[in-house]
Tab-separated table of C-alpha atoms in Angstrom:
chain	number	residue	atom	x	y	z
A	1	UNK	CA	99.982	225.998	-61.672
A	2	UNK	CA	100.783	224.723	-58.228
A	3	UNK	CA	99.713	221.299	-56.977
A	4	UNK	CA	97.162	222.818	-54.553
A	5	UNK	CA	95.690	225.031	-57.249
A	6	UNK	CA	95.368	222.057	-59.651
A	7	UNK	CA	93.592	219.948	-57.002
A	8	UNK	CA	91.225	222.788	-56.066
A	9	UNK	CA	90.358	223.122	-59.762
A	10	UNK	CA	89.656	219.425	-60.011
A	11	UNK	CA	87.251	219.545	-57.121
A	12	UNK	CA	85.435	222.552	-58.579
A	13	UNK	CA	85.037	220.677	-61.844
A	14	UNK	CA	83.710	217.598	-60.082
A	15	UNK	CA	81.141	219.626	-58.238
A	16	UNK	CA	79.908	221.105	-61.511
A	17	UNK	CA	79.768	218.034	-63.698
A	18	UNK	CA	80.509	214.959	-61.588
A	19	UNK	CA	83.072	214.062	-64.220
A	20	UNK	CA	86.710	214.900	-65.016
A	21	UNK	CA	86.271	215.546	-68.699
A	22	UNK	CA	89.347	216.863	-70.385
A	23	UNK	CA	91.480	216.604	-67.267
A	24	UNK	CA	94.925	215.105	-67.030
A	25	UNK	CA	95.662	213.626	-63.660
A	26	UNK	CA	98.821	212.532	-61.842
A	27	UNK	CA	98.964	209.866	-59.171
A	28	UNK	CA	98.539	212.327	-56.258
A	29	UNK	CA	95.464	213.818	-57.896
A	30	UNK	CA	93.894	210.390	-58.240
A	31	UNK	CA	94.519	209.564	-54.551
A	32	UNK	CA	92.908	212.885	-53.494
A	33	UNK	CA	89.807	212.157	-55.600
A	34	UNK	CA	89.493	208.596	-54.242
A	35	UNK	CA	89.655	209.872	-50.643
A	36	UNK	CA	86.583	211.973	-51.397
A	37	UNK	CA	84.595	209.711	-53.696
A	38	UNK	CA	85.504	206.046	-53.171
A	39	UNK	CA	82.476	204.204	-51.778
A	40	UNK	CA	84.440	201.524	-49.916
A	41	UNK	CA	86.463	204.171	-48.041
A	42	UNK	CA	83.204	205.980	-47.135
A	43	UNK	CA	81.723	202.736	-45.753
A	44	UNK	CA	84.922	202.057	-43.773
A	45	UNK	CA	84.777	205.485	-42.250
A	46	UNK	CA	81.084	204.986	-41.274
A	47	UNK	CA	82.068	201.626	-39.611
A	48	UNK	CA	84.552	203.490	-37.411
A	49	UNK	CA	81.852	206.014	-36.471
A	50	UNK	CA	79.483	203.129	-35.654
A	51	UNK	CA	82.093	201.541	-33.426
A	52	UNK	CA	82.493	204.849	-31.623
A	53	UNK	CA	78.781	205.037	-31.099
A	54	UNK	CA	78.742	201.487	-29.649
A	55	UNK	CA	81.600	202.468	-27.319
A	56	UNK	CA	79.735	205.510	-26.084
A	57	UNK	CA	76.594	203.357	-25.626
A	58	UNK	CA	78.523	200.872	-23.473
A	59	UNK	CA	79.922	203.717	-21.376
A	60	UNK	CA	76.403	204.785	-20.404
A	61	UNK	CA	75.967	201.636	-18.362
A	62	UNK	CA	78.480	203.055	-15.850
A	63	UNK	CA	76.648	206.365	-15.438
A	64	UNK	CA	73.926	207.075	-12.865
A	65	UNK	CA	70.413	206.540	-14.174
A	66	UNK	CA	67.937	209.328	-13.287
A	67	UNK	CA	64.202	209.388	-13.790
A	68	UNK	CA	61.349	211.656	-12.828
A	69	UNK	CA	57.655	210.934	-12.306
A	70	UNK	CA	54.423	212.824	-11.896
A	71	UNK	CA	50.973	211.528	-11.130
A	72	UNK	CA	47.412	212.605	-10.509
A	73	UNK	CA	44.462	210.579	-9.266
A	74	UNK	CA	40.838	211.230	-8.388
A	75	UNK	CA	39.050	209.046	-5.925
A	76	UNK	CA	35.559	208.884	-4.418
A	77	UNK	CA	33.387	206.742	-2.167
A	78	UNK	CA	29.732	205.529	-1.828
A	79	UNK	CA	28.875	208.409	0.351
A	80	UNK	CA	29.812	210.860	-2.386
A	81	UNK	CA	32.512	213.419	-2.559
A	82	UNK	CA	35.842	213.150	-4.287
A	83	UNK	CA	39.449	213.751	-3.384
A	84	UNK	CA	42.485	214.734	-5.487
A	85	UNK	CA	45.966	213.266	-5.126
A	86	UNK	CA	49.100	214.602	-6.652
A	87	UNK	CA	52.583	213.081	-6.779
A	88	UNK	CA	55.960	214.233	-7.992
A	89	UNK	CA	59.180	212.343	-7.678
A	90	UNK	CA	62.756	212.025	-8.794
A	91	UNK	CA	64.902	208.922	-8.379
A	92	UNK	CA	68.251	207.595	-9.387
A	93	UNK	CA	70.330	204.475	-9.386
A	94	UNK	CA	74.009	203.684	-9.788
A	95	UNK	CA	75.449	200.270	-10.582
A	96	UNK	CA	78.212	199.668	-7.987
A	97	UNK	CA	79.212	196.253	-9.083
A	98	UNK	CA	77.898	194.031	-11.906
A	99	UNK	CA	80.456	191.190	-11.894
A	100	UNK	CA	82.767	193.271	-14.139
A	101	UNK	CA	80.234	192.895	-16.943
A	102	UNK	CA	79.727	196.588	-17.723
A	103	UNK	CA	83.438	197.512	-17.438
A	104	UNK	CA	84.370	194.465	-19.641
A	105	UNK	CA	81.795	195.458	-22.208
A	106	UNK	CA	83.295	198.888	-22.384
A	107	UNK	CA	86.757	197.374	-22.934
A	108	UNK	CA	85.342	195.078	-25.631
A	109	UNK	CA	83.896	198.054	-27.460
A	110	UNK	CA	87.220	199.857	-27.183
A	111	UNK	CA	88.863	196.879	-28.857
A	112	UNK	CA	86.148	196.922	-31.515
A	113	UNK	CA	86.996	200.542	-32.305
A	114	UNK	CA	90.632	199.460	-32.833
A	115	UNK	CA	89.428	196.606	-35.057
A	116	UNK	CA	87.343	198.971	-37.221
A	117	UNK	CA	90.385	201.288	-37.528
A	118	UNK	CA	92.472	198.342	-38.759
A	119	UNK	CA	89.645	197.420	-41.186
A	120	UNK	CA	89.859	200.943	-42.503
A	121	UNK	CA	93.645	200.661	-42.981
A	122	UNK	CA	93.127	197.408	-44.910
A	123	UNK	CA	90.370	198.941	-46.974
A	124	UNK	CA	92.493	202.032	-47.680
A	125	UNK	CA	95.458	199.826	-48.739
A	126	UNK	CA	93.164	197.742	-50.953
A	127	UNK	CA	91.692	200.877	-52.569
A	128	UNK	CA	95.174	202.228	-53.234
A	129	UNK	CA	96.172	198.880	-54.754
A	130	UNK	CA	93.157	198.909	-57.100
A	131	UNK	CA	93.886	202.549	-57.957
A	132	UNK	CA	97.539	201.846	-58.621
A	133	UNK	CA	96.710	198.840	-60.806
A	134	UNK	CA	94.219	200.632	-62.934
A	135	UNK	CA	96.414	203.785	-63.055
A	136	UNK	CA	99.364	201.778	-64.251
A	137	UNK	CA	97.182	199.909	-66.733
A	138	UNK	CA	95.975	203.235	-68.183
A	139	UNK	CA	99.438	204.691	-68.255
A	140	UNK	CA	100.689	201.510	-69.981
A	141	UNK	CA	97.933	201.591	-72.573
A	142	UNK	CA	98.785	205.270	-73.258
A	143	UNK	CA	102.440	204.382	-73.762
A	144	UNK	CA	101.472	201.345	-75.819
A	145	UNK	CA	99.303	203.569	-77.983
A	146	UNK	CA	102.271	205.872	-78.549
A	147	UNK	CA	104.469	202.800	-79.240
A	148	UNK	CA	102.090	201.454	-81.894
A	149	UNK	CA	101.897	204.862	-83.544
A	150	UNK	CA	105.657	204.700	-83.910
A	151	UNK	CA	105.554	201.072	-85.070
A	152	UNK	CA	102.839	201.961	-87.571
A	153	UNK	CA	104.999	204.719	-88.988
A	154	UNK	CA	108.031	202.454	-89.085
A	155	UNK	CA	106.077	199.638	-90.841
A	156	UNK	CA	104.558	202.159	-93.291
A	157	UNK	CA	108.130	203.304	-94.125
A	158	UNK	CA	109.277	199.674	-94.408
A	159	UNK	CA	106.396	198.857	-96.731
A	160	UNK	CA	107.224	201.811	-98.965
A	161	UNK	CA	110.914	200.787	-99.028
A	162	UNK	CA	110.157	197.182	-99.969
A	163	UNK	CA	107.603	198.325	-102.505
A	164	UNK	CA	110.195	200.470	-104.275
A	165	UNK	CA	112.615	197.559	-104.307
A	166	UNK	CA	109.889	195.275	-105.657
A	167	UNK	CA	109.018	197.716	-108.396
A	168	UNK	CA	112.744	197.929	-109.253
A	169	UNK	CA	112.895	194.193	-109.453
A	170	UNK	CA	115.285	193.873	-106.485
A	171	UNK	CA	112.752	192.189	-104.129
A	172	UNK	CA	110.141	189.444	-104.616
A	173	UNK	CA	106.395	189.799	-104.307
A	174	UNK	CA	106.275	187.681	-101.120
A	175	UNK	CA	108.388	190.228	-99.314
A	176	UNK	CA	106.109	193.072	-100.392
A	177	UNK	CA	103.016	191.191	-99.340
A	178	UNK	CA	104.584	190.472	-95.955
A	179	UNK	CA	105.258	194.167	-95.475
A	180	UNK	CA	101.670	194.936	-96.420
A	181	UNK	CA	100.383	192.453	-93.820
A	182	UNK	CA	102.670	193.940	-91.158
A	183	UNK	CA	101.324	197.413	-91.979
A	184	UNK	CA	97.693	196.153	-91.607
A	185	UNK	CA	98.617	194.502	-88.354
A	186	UNK	CA	100.074	197.797	-87.068
A	187	UNK	CA	96.798	199.547	-88.019
A	188	UNK	CA	94.876	196.882	-86.121
A	189	UNK	CA	97.122	197.057	-83.028
A	190	UNK	CA	96.862	200.822	-82.942
A	191	UNK	CA	93.037	200.694	-83.035
A	192	UNK	CA	93.125	197.980	-80.370
A	193	UNK	CA	95.421	200.111	-78.187
A	194	UNK	CA	92.908	202.974	-78.415
A	195	UNK	CA	90.110	200.660	-77.288
A	196	UNK	CA	92.272	199.318	-74.364
A	197	UNK	CA	93.021	202.889	-73.322
A	198	UNK	CA	89.275	203.705	-73.083
A	199	UNK	CA	88.601	200.470	-71.058
A	200	UNK	CA	91.530	201.254	-68.704
A	201	UNK	CA	90.296	204.750	-68.207
A	202	UNK	CA	86.770	203.527	-67.258
A	203	UNK	CA	88.243	200.994	-64.793
A	204	UNK	CA	90.354	203.708	-63.158
A	205	UNK	CA	87.356	205.985	-62.716
A	206	UNK	CA	85.344	203.131	-61.235
A	207	UNK	CA	88.049	202.618	-58.597
A	208	UNK	CA	88.162	206.350	-57.885
A	209	UNK	CA	84.376	206.295	-57.493
A	210	UNK	CA	83.384	208.960	-60.033
A	211	UNK	CA	81.407	208.954	-63.272
A	212	UNK	CA	82.919	208.037	-66.641
A	213	UNK	CA	84.498	210.473	-69.100
A	214	UNK	CA	85.616	209.985	-72.645
A	215	UNK	CA	88.472	212.500	-72.440
A	216	UNK	CA	90.464	211.281	-69.407
A	217	UNK	CA	94.244	210.867	-69.354
A	218	UNK	CA	96.954	210.348	-66.756
A	219	UNK	CA	100.540	211.456	-66.430
A	220	UNK	CA	103.437	209.600	-64.868
A	221	UNK	CA	106.275	207.331	-65.639
A	222	UNK	CA	106.649	203.557	-65.434
A	223	UNK	CA	109.428	203.565	-62.833
A	224	UNK	CA	109.543	200.937	-60.044
A	225	UNK	CA	109.550	202.373	-56.561
A	226	UNK	CA	112.454	201.512	-54.303
A	227	UNK	CA	112.204	198.135	-52.595
A	228	UNK	CA	111.387	198.380	-48.867
A	229	UNK	CA	113.996	197.097	-46.405
A	230	UNK	CA	113.171	193.569	-45.314
A	231	UNK	CA	113.000	193.538	-41.503
A	232	UNK	CA	112.165	190.417	-39.605
A	233	UNK	CA	109.718	189.095	-37.056
A	234	UNK	CA	107.106	191.353	-35.434
A	235	UNK	CA	108.702	194.496	-36.916
A	236	UNK	CA	107.319	193.410	-40.284
A	237	UNK	CA	104.126	191.812	-39.058
A	238	UNK	CA	103.292	194.857	-36.951
A	239	UNK	CA	102.758	196.947	-40.091
A	240	UNK	CA	100.212	194.519	-41.626
A	241	UNK	CA	96.549	195.206	-40.797
A	242	UNK	CA	95.630	191.510	-40.793
A	243	UNK	CA	98.188	190.787	-38.124
A	244	UNK	CA	96.995	193.630	-35.926
A	245	UNK	CA	93.399	192.563	-36.605
A	246	UNK	CA	94.058	189.050	-35.433
A	247	UNK	CA	95.781	190.419	-32.345
A	248	UNK	CA	92.794	192.626	-31.442
A	249	UNK	CA	90.380	189.802	-32.078
A	250	UNK	CA	92.355	187.548	-29.740
A	251	UNK	CA	92.243	190.311	-27.111
A	252	UNK	CA	88.508	190.565	-27.604
A	253	UNK	CA	87.932	186.821	-27.036
A	254	UNK	CA	89.913	187.039	-23.780
A	255	UNK	CA	87.671	189.826	-22.544
A	256	UNK	CA	84.603	187.853	-23.439
A	257	UNK	CA	85.701	185.066	-21.123
A	258	UNK	CA	85.805	187.573	-18.222
A	259	UNK	CA	82.457	188.946	-19.342
A	260	UNK	CA	80.979	185.400	-19.357
A	261	UNK	CA	82.309	184.808	-15.853
A	262	UNK	CA	80.506	187.891	-14.601
A	263	UNK	CA	77.380	185.706	-14.251
A	264	UNK	CA	78.990	184.055	-11.205
A	265	UNK	CA	79.052	187.337	-9.261
A	266	UNK	CA	76.277	189.267	-7.516
A	267	UNK	CA	74.961	192.586	-8.739
A	268	UNK	CA	75.198	195.518	-6.373
A	269	UNK	CA	73.495	198.843	-7.011
A	270	UNK	CA	72.823	202.051	-5.030
A	271	UNK	CA	69.481	203.910	-5.355
A	272	UNK	CA	67.986	207.073	-3.999
A	273	UNK	CA	64.954	209.234	-4.559
A	274	UNK	CA	62.790	212.065	-3.385
A	275	UNK	CA	58.972	212.278	-3.729
A	276	UNK	CA	56.177	214.672	-2.856
A	277	UNK	CA	52.501	213.850	-2.339
A	278	UNK	CA	49.420	215.846	-1.445
A	279	UNK	CA	45.900	216.792	-2.365
A	280	UNK	CA	46.929	220.158	-3.840
A	281	UNK	CA	49.429	221.088	-6.540
A	282	UNK	CA	52.206	221.374	-5.948
A	283	UNK	CA	52.165	218.649	-3.292
A	284	UNK	CA	53.144	219.840	0.191
A	285	UNK	CA	54.438	216.629	1.734
A	286	UNK	CA	57.833	215.191	0.702
A	287	UNK	CA	60.098	212.352	1.600
A	288	UNK	CA	63.362	210.796	0.557
A	289	UNK	CA	64.886	207.316	0.392
A	290	UNK	CA	68.303	205.736	-0.058
A	291	UNK	CA	68.947	202.064	-0.683
A	292	UNK	CA	71.539	199.526	-1.421
A	293	UNK	CA	70.535	196.332	-3.165
A	294	UNK	CA	72.317	193.088	-3.915
A	295	UNK	CA	71.039	190.329	-6.120
A	296	UNK	CA	72.456	186.938	-7.014
A	297	UNK	CA	70.906	184.476	-9.502
A	298	UNK	CA	70.107	181.164	-7.836
A	299	UNK	CA	69.427	179.545	-11.189
A	300	UNK	CA	71.259	179.899	-14.455
A	301	UNK	CA	74.715	178.649	-13.226
A	302	UNK	CA	74.677	175.909	-15.893
A	303	UNK	CA	74.013	178.536	-18.578
A	304	UNK	CA	76.917	180.597	-17.256
A	305	UNK	CA	79.153	177.547	-17.415
A	306	UNK	CA	78.271	176.974	-21.029
A	307	UNK	CA	78.879	180.662	-21.883
A	308	UNK	CA	82.349	180.490	-20.282
A	309	UNK	CA	83.205	177.300	-22.145
A	310	UNK	CA	82.059	178.842	-25.436
A	311	UNK	CA	84.148	181.898	-24.781
A	312	UNK	CA	87.205	179.714	-24.046
A	313	UNK	CA	86.767	177.755	-27.249
A	314	UNK	CA	86.506	181.051	-29.148
A	315	UNK	CA	89.725	182.217	-27.556
A	316	UNK	CA	91.492	178.990	-28.530
A	317	UNK	CA	90.344	179.330	-32.133
A	318	UNK	CA	91.499	182.993	-32.175
A	319	UNK	CA	94.964	181.850	-30.907
A	320	UNK	CA	95.205	179.384	-33.775
A	321	UNK	CA	93.995	181.987	-36.282
A	322	UNK	CA	96.575	184.456	-34.930
A	323	UNK	CA	99.397	181.984	-35.396
A	324	UNK	CA	98.239	181.034	-38.838
A	325	UNK	CA	97.887	184.676	-39.872
A	326	UNK	CA	101.515	185.390	-38.858
A	327	UNK	CA	102.782	182.404	-40.889
A	328	UNK	CA	100.622	183.312	-43.956
A	329	UNK	CA	101.700	186.989	-43.961
A	330	UNK	CA	105.384	186.065	-43.691
A	331	UNK	CA	105.121	183.646	-46.551
A	332	UNK	CA	103.128	186.072	-48.755
A	333	UNK	CA	105.561	188.939	-48.147
A	334	UNK	CA	108.515	186.780	-49.008
A	335	UNK	CA	106.881	185.362	-52.098
A	336	UNK	CA	105.791	188.793	-53.303
A	337	UNK	CA	109.256	190.252	-52.644
A	338	UNK	CA	110.899	187.398	-54.670
A	339	UNK	CA	108.540	188.029	-57.561
A	340	UNK	CA	109.372	191.742	-57.452
A	341	UNK	CA	113.118	191.105	-57.407
A	342	UNK	CA	112.837	188.789	-60.432
A	343	UNK	CA	110.761	191.422	-62.247
A	344	UNK	CA	113.329	194.158	-61.494
A	345	UNK	CA	116.179	191.936	-62.730
A	346	UNK	CA	114.146	191.144	-65.859
A	347	UNK	CA	113.872	194.872	-66.613
A	348	UNK	CA	117.705	195.070	-66.664
A	349	UNK	CA	117.859	192.159	-69.080
A	350	UNK	CA	115.234	193.655	-71.328
A	351	UNK	CA	117.020	196.977	-71.348
A	352	UNK	CA	120.115	195.181	-72.718
A	353	UNK	CA	118.092	193.385	-75.338
A	354	UNK	CA	116.391	196.609	-76.365
A	355	UNK	CA	119.687	198.483	-76.687
A	356	UNK	CA	121.140	195.673	-78.748
A	357	UNK	CA	117.988	195.339	-80.978
A	358	UNK	CA	118.008	199.075	-81.630
A	359	UNK	CA	121.650	199.066	-82.665
A	360	UNK	CA	121.143	196.007	-84.830
A	361	UNK	CA	118.134	197.651	-86.448
A	362	UNK	CA	120.092	200.786	-87.413
A	363	UNK	CA	122.977	198.787	-88.837
A	364	UNK	CA	120.908	196.197	-90.720
A	365	UNK	CA	118.532	198.815	-92.137
A	366	UNK	CA	121.489	200.678	-93.675
A	367	UNK	CA	122.839	197.441	-95.054
A	368	UNK	CA	119.499	196.470	-96.592
A	369	UNK	CA	118.990	199.827	-98.230
A	370	UNK	CA	122.448	199.510	-99.730
A	371	UNK	CA	121.914	195.913	-100.845
A	372	UNK	CA	124.358	194.494	-98.253
A	373	UNK	CA	121.750	192.503	-96.272
A	374	UNK	CA	119.049	190.161	-97.442
A	375	UNK	CA	115.389	190.788	-96.805
A	376	UNK	CA	115.221	187.852	-94.408
A	377	UNK	CA	118.072	189.256	-92.306
A	378	UNK	CA	116.594	192.725	-92.230
A	379	UNK	CA	113.080	191.533	-91.485
A	380	UNK	CA	114.222	189.299	-88.653
A	381	UNK	CA	116.125	192.195	-86.990
A	382	UNK	CA	113.191	194.627	-87.446
A	383	UNK	CA	110.770	192.098	-85.846
A	384	UNK	CA	113.112	191.522	-82.987
A	385	UNK	CA	113.409	195.269	-82.389
A	386	UNK	CA	109.566	195.716	-82.271
A	387	UNK	CA	109.257	192.786	-79.858
A	388	UNK	CA	112.063	194.202	-77.659
A	389	UNK	CA	110.185	197.524	-77.296
A	390	UNK	CA	106.964	195.720	-76.386
A	391	UNK	CA	108.750	193.417	-73.922
A	392	UNK	CA	110.438	196.414	-72.291
A	393	UNK	CA	107.103	198.170	-71.702
A	394	UNK	CA	105.493	194.946	-70.423
A	395	UNK	CA	108.377	194.175	-68.008
A	396	UNK	CA	108.237	197.715	-66.540
A	397	UNK	CA	104.485	197.456	-66.078
A	398	UNK	CA	104.787	194.034	-64.427
A	399	UNK	CA	107.463	195.230	-61.992
A	400	UNK	CA	105.415	198.241	-60.933
A	401	UNK	CA	102.288	196.084	-60.367
A	402	UNK	CA	104.327	193.617	-58.316
A	403	UNK	CA	105.705	196.494	-56.195
A	404	UNK	CA	102.101	197.639	-55.656
A	405	UNK	CA	101.119	194.096	-54.682
A	406	UNK	CA	103.891	193.921	-52.104
A	407	UNK	CA	102.807	197.246	-50.644
A	408	UNK	CA	99.236	196.034	-50.455
A	409	UNK	CA	100.235	192.833	-48.624
A	410	UNK	CA	102.199	194.904	-46.107
A	411	UNK	CA	99.326	197.317	-45.719
A	412	UNK	CA	101.232	200.349	-46.964
A	413	UNK	CA	99.425	203.607	-47.625
A	414	UNK	CA	100.405	206.282	-50.113
């Protein structure tokens, strides 16, 4: 089955039942489902559409405004008799100059569109981070479930071995009881791993935005993605949505200063119209008019002054926020990268410990079965081997989650 065929089948199943019962998904499948069903992404898309509407609304202020009129009146006098009067007309006006207010408002709305797009990129990256986290948690619980199944079998075998030695008088009762306790613990951990798998599955489906299923599994491997190259300066910051957002917000506050200053300028508009009047319908007498008007507020200069000062203060605060954002992002990226590097190095160390523990387990188990190693020596090595396998799985999970965190800070997509 090709990838496209599998995805088409998933969507068909979702339409039918609103669940993914019995389906096994890979990472690409999960991303496709989230793009369709995640509520946060849907709201972010609607915010972009709303900003586009506001931009189009601001653009209408630059267009001519046309209107039509029609009227009828009936009049009479003391001497009796009545007369009819009809009127039809069309008029239009065009703002020639409004102190740059309308043009600036259009530019502000254009910046707002860019801001909403950046908000969408941030939301998308956050959604992917949540998906990745829950996906890795589910994948880990599935591997932990398989691990505890192996450990349970191993401890059952160990219990049977020690029991035989105890019955033959070659091992004490304390050793047998310890093996019995370890076997019970393996049963408990296996049941717990099953419960964790169900919880992780529900969390992943919540992040996708679809209903819960009791037969949901994922495929994949716990392999850390390659580390991104570490550029410097604006080349790194330019990829981060928060940095671009701060930049756009700073640009918006600068435009609002110019918009506030528009109150100091006169308004100039052009108007024209044509009307018809008469006592019959349609009216038989027409006339036209053209005009140019200029208005300037004689009062309100103090209000304009306060508006300009407020806009300047907002710009100063935006400049400080922009500077702080750059510093915060740089520090966060460096810290997250250092954590990831440590986690990757820890995997290498745990791989060595796991290989050594496995080899020691094989050697010591043979010695114990042949009476060449004590119970204490054998038990210590077996316990170390179990812990090494759990530590290996945990370190791989931790490194992948830290890689996802770094990607989220940098605003990366898929």
